[in-house]
Coordinates of C-alpha atoms in Angstrom, one line a residue:
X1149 CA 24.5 47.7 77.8
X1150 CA 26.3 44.8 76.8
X1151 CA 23.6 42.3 77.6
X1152 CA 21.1 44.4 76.0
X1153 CA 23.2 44.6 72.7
X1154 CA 23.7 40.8 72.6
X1155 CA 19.8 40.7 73.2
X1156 CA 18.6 42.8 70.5
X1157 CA 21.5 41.2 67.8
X1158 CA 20.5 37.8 68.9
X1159 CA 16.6 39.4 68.3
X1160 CA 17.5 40.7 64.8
X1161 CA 19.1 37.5 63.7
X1162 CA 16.3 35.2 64.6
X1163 CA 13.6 37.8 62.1
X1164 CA 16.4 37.7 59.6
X1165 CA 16.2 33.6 59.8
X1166 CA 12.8 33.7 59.8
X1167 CA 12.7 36.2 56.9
X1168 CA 15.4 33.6 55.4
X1169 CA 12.9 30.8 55.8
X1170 CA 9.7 32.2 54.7
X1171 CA 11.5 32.9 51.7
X1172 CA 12.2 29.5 50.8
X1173 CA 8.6 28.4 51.8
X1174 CA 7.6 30.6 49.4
X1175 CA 10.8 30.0 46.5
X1176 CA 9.6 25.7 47.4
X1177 CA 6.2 26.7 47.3
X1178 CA 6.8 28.5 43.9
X1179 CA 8.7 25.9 42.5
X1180 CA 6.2 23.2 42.9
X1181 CA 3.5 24.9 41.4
X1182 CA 6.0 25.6 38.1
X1183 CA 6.6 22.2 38.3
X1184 CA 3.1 21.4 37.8
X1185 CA 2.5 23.5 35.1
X1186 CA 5.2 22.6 33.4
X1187 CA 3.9 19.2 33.6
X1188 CA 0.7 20.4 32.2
X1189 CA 3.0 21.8 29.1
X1190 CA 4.8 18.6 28.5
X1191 CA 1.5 16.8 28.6
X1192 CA 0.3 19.5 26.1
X1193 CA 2.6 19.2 23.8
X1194 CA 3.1 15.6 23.9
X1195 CA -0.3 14.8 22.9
X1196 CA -0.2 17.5 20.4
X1197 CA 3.1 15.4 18.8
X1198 CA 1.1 12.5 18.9
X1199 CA -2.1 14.6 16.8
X1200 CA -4.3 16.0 19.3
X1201 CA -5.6 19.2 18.6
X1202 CA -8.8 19.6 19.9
X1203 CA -9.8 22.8 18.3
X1204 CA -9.8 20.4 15.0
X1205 CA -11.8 17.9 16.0
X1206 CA -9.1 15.6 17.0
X1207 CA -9.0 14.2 20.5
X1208 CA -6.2 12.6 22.5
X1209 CA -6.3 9.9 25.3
X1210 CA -3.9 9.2 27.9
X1211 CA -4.7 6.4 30.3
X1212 CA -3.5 6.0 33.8
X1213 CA -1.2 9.4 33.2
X1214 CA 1.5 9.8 35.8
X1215 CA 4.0 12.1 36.8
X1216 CA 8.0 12.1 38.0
X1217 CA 11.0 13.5 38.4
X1218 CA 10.4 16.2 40.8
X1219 CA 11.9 18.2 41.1
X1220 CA 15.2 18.7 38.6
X1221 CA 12.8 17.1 35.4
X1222 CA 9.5 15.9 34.7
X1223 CA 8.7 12.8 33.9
X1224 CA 5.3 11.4 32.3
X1225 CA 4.0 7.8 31.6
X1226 CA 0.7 6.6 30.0
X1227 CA -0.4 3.0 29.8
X1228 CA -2.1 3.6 26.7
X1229 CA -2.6 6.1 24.0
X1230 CA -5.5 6.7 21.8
X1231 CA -5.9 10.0 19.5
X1232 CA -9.3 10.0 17.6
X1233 CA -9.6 12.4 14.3
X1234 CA -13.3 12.9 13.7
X1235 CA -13.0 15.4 11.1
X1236 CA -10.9 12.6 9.1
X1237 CA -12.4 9.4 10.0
X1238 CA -9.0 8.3 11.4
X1239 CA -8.4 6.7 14.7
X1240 CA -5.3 5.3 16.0
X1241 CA -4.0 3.5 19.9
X1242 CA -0.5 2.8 20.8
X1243 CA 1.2 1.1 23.6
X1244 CA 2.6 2.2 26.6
X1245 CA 4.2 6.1 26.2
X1246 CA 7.4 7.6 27.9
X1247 CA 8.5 11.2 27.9
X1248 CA 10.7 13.2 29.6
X1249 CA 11.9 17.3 30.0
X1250 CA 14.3 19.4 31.6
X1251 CA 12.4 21.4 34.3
X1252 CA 14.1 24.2 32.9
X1253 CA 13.6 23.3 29.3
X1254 CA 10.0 21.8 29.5
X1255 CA 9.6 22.6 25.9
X1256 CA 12.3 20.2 24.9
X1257 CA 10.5 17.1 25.3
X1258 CA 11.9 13.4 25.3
X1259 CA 9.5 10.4 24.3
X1260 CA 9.4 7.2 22.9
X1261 CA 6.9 4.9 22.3
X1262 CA 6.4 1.0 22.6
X1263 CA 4.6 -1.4 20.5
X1264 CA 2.3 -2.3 19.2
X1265 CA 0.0 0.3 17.8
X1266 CA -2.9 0.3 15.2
X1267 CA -4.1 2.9 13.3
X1268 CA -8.1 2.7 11.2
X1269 CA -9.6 4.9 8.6
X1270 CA -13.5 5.4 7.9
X1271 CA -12.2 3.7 4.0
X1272 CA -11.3 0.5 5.4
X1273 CA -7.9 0.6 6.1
X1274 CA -6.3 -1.0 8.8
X1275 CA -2.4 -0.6 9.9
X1276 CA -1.0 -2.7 12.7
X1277 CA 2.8 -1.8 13.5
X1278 CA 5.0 -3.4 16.0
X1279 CA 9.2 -2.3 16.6
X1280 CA 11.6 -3.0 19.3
X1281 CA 12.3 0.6 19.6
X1282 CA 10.6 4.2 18.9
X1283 CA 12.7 7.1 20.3
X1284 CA 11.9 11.0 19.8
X1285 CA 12.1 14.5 20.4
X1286 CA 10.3 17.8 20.1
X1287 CA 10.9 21.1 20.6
X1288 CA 7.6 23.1 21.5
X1289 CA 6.5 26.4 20.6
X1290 CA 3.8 28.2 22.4
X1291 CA 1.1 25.6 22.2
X1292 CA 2.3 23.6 19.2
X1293 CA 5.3 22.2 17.6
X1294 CA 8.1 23.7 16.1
X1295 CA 10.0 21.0 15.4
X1296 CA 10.5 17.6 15.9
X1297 CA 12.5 14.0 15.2
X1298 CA 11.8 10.5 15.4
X1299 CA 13.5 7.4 15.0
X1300 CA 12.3 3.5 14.3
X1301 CA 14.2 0.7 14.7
X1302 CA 12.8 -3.1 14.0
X1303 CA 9.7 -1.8 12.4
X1304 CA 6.7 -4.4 11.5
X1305 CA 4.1 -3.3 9.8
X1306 CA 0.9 -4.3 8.5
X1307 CA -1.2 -3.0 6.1
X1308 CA -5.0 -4.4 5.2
X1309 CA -7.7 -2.8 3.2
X1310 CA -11.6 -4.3 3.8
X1311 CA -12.8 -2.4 0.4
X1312 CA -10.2 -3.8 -2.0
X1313 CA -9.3 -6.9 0.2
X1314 CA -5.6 -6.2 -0.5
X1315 CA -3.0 -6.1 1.7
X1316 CA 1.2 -5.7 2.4
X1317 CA 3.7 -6.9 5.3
X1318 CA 6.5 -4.0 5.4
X1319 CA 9.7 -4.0 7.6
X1320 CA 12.4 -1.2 7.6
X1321 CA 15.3 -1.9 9.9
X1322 CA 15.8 1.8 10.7
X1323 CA 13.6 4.6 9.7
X1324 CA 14.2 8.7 10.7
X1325 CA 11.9 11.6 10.4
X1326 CA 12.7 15.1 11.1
X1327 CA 10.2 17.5 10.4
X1328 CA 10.7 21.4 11.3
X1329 CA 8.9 25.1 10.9
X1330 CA 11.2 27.0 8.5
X1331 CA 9.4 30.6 8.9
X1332 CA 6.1 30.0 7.3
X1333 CA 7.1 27.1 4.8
X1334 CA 7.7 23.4 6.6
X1335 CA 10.8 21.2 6.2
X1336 CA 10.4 17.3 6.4
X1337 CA 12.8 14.7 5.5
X1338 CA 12.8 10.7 5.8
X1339 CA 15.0 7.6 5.4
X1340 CA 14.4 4.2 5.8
X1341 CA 17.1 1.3 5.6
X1342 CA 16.9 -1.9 4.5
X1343 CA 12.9 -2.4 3.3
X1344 CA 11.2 -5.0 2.6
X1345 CA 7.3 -5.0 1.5
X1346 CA 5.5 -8.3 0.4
X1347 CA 1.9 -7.8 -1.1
X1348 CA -1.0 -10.2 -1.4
X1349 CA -1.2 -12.3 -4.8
X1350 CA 2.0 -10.6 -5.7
X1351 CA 4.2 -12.5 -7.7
X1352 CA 7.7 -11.9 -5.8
X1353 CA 8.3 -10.1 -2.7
X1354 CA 9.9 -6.9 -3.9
X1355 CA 13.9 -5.7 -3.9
X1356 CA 15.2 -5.0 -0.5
X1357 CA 15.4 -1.3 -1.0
X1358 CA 17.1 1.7 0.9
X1359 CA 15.3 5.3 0.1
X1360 CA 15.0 9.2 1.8
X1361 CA 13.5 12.3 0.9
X1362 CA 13.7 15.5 1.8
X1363 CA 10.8 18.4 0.7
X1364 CA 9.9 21.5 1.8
X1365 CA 5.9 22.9 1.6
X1366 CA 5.1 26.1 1.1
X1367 CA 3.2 28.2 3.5
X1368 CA 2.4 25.5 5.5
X1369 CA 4.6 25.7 8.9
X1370 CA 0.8 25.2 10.5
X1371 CA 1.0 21.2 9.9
X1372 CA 3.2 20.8 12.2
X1373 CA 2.0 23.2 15.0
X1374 CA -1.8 22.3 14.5
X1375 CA -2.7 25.8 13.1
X1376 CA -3.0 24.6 9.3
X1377 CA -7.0 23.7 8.5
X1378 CA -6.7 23.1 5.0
X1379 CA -4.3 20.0 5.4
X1380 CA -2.1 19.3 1.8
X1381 CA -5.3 20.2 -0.3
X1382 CA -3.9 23.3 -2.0
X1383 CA -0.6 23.0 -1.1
X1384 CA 2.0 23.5 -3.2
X1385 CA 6.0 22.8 -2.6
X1386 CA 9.0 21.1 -3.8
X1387 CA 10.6 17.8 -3.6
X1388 CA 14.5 18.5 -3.3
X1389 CA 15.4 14.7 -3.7
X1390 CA 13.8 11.5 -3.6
X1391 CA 16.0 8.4 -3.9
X1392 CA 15.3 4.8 -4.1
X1393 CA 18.6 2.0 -3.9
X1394 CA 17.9 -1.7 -4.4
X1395 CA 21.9 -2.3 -4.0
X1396 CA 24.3 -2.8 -7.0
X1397 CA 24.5 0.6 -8.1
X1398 CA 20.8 0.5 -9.4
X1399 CA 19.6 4.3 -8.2
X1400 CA 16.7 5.8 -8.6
X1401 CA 16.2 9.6 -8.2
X1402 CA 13.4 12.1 -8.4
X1403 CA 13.0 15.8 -8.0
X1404 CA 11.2 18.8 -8.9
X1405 CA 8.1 21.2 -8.0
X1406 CA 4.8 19.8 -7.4
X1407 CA 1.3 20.6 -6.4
X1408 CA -2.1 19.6 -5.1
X1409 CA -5.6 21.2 -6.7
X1410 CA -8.1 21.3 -4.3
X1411 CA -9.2 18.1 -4.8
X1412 CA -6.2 16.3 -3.9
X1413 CA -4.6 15.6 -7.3
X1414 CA -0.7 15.9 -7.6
X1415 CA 0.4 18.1 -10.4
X1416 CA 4.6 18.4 -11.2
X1417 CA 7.4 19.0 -13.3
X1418 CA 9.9 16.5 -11.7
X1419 CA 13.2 15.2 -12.9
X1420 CA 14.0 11.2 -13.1
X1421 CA 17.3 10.0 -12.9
X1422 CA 18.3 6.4 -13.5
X1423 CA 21.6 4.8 -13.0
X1424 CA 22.1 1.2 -14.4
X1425 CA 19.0 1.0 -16.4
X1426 CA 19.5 -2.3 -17.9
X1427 CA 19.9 -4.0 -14.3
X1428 CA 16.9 -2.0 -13.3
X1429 CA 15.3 -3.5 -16.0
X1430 CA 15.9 -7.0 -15.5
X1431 CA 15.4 -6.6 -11.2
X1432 CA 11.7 -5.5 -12.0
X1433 CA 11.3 -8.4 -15.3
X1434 CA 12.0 -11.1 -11.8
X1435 CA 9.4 -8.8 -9.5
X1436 CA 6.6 -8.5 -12.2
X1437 CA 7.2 -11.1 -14.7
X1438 CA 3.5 -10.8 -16.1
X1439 CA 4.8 -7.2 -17.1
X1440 CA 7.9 -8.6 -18.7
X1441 CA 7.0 -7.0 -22.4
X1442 CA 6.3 -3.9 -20.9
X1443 CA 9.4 -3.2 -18.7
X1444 CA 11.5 -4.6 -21.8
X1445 CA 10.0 -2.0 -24.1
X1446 CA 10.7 0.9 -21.5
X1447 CA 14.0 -0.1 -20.7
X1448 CA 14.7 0.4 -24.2
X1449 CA 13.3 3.3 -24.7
X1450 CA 15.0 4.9 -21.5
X1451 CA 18.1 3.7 -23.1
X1452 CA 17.5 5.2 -26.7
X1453 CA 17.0 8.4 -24.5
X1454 CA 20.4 7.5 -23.1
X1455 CA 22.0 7.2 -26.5
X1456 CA 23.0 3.6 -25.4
X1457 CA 24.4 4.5 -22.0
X1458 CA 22.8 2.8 -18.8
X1459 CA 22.4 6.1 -17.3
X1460 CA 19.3 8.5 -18.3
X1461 CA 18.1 12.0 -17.1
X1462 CA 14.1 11.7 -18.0
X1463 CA 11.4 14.8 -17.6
X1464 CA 8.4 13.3 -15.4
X1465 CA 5.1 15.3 -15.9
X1466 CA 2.3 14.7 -13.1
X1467 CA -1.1 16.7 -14.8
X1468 CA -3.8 16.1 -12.2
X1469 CA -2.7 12.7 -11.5
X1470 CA -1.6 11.8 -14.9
X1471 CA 2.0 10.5 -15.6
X1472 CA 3.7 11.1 -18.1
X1473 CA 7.8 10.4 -19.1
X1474 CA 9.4 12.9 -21.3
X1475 CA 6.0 14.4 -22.2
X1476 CA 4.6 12.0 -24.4
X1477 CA 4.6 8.4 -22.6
X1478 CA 1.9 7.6 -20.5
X1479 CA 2.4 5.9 -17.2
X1480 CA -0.3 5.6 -15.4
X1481 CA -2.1 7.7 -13.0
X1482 CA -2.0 8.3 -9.3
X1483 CA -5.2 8.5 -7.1
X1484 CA -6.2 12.3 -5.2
X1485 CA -4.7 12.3 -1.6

């Protein structure tokens, strides 16, 4: 009886390990194929980051696309990148693309980006852009993106136009972009330190200039995710705060509601803050000196606004793309998006 008990025990303990081990065949087995697809999800959403959304006409390329990190997180390299948008007449390649996620998490999504990269438009325009390092994060959302940050150091950029034969060198020593869903309306912010932009034919290079801003659009949550058709034609939001800083106390700030008809022009009630007018005044006389008359007459007429003080708090109209300062003086206007 003994022998027969030890028999049948030893018996039931070599199903259970078999049992045991069948299990983890098929746990492995499971594993590997949610591996895979959650590469297939990072890959998604990656190329969605970068613009692809093919249901919108616009295509995405990676080249020689690899996979790593199995099996705690998923790794992805391309050798190239190349996102063509047909609807827009915009193509752009970049260099060699990184990205990283949590196996867990494969909707939080590490990447960065090295130069250089080149964007073209159907108009003629031409952006080259090097940096020494582009570093980002999403967080995914279904199939799209619902929310996102990236950050520039070292950044190079050129900018050429074939129709007008103009062009500008820009650098910016640190840029950040955050850019989120906020319910239906979408929140995006920027900041760039220490600019520098130098134009052809143009006189002086301009001020070395610090600026951000910060806005929110209404309704249109379906940038960001690629679900939005109608792009910023339409659109209608406001610009919490926009600041320029050339150093020295010389501020600029501008705020307000705006808009864009359906042909692209910017409409707006916006308010225009100035701090040290007179020195803005005189920084601008040394960048533009063939508008030396002008800038004299408007810094006195910001200053008469100001009762004398070098501070002024100005209404700035935008009418279909027509400026105007406190209503009544004509600045310019700016072209339809």
């Amino acid at each position: 009886m003994a022998a027969s008990s030890q028999s049948v025990a030893t018996s039931r303990g070599k199903r259970l390990w078999l049992v045991l081990l069948g299990l983890l065949v098929v746990l492995a087995a499971l594993y590997t194929g949610g591996w895979y697809y959650a590469t297939g999800f990072v890959r998604a959403n990656i190329l969605k980051a970068l613009g692809q959304q093919n249901s919108a006409g616009i295509a995405g390329k990676c080249e020689n696309m690899a996979f790593s990190g199995f099996p705690f997180s998923i790794g992805l390299t391309c050798d190239r990148v190349m996102v063509d948008n047909q609807n827009q007449g915009v193509s752009a390649n970049f260099d060699t693309l990184s990205a990283s996620a949590p196996v867990f998490q494969p909707n939080h999504v590490s990447w960065s980006l090295k130069s250089p990269a080149e964007l073209r438009t159907t108009q003629g325009l031409t952006v080259s852009a090097e940096w020494t390092d582009l570093q980002s994060n999403l967080v995914a959302k279904g199939r799209g993106v619902a929310r996102t940050q990236t950050v520039i150091d070292g950044l190079k950029a050129g900018i050429v136009s074939s129709f007008t034969g103009q062009s500008a060198n820009v650098t910016a020593a640190h840029t950040e972009m955050h850019a989120s869903q906020n319910g239906n309306d979408l929140d995006f912010a920027i900041g760039v330190e220490n600019a520098n932009a130098v134009i052809k034919d143009f006189p002086q290079t301009l001020p070395t200039a610090s600026t951000s801003a910060s806005v929110t659009l209404t309704g249109k949550a379906g940038l960001l995710d690629g679900s939005d058709r109608e792009g910023l034609h339409g659109a209608a939001g406001v610009l919490h705060r926009a600041v320029i800083d050339i150093g020295d106390g010389r501020i600029m700030t501008l705020s307000g509601p705006f808009n864009f008809d359906g042909d692209g022009f910017l409409s707006g009630q916006f308010k225009l803050e100035i701090n040290q007018i007179g020195p803005w005044g005189d920084s601008l006389t040394t960048t533009l000196p063939a508008a030396k008359n002008l800038i004299k007459t408007a810094t006195k007429m910001l200053k008469a606004l100001a009762s004398g003080a070098d501070k002024v708090s100005v209404d700035l109209t935008a009418d279909r793309g027509r400026l105007s300062l406190s209503g009544f003086i004509p600045l310019g206007k700016i072209p339809p998006i």
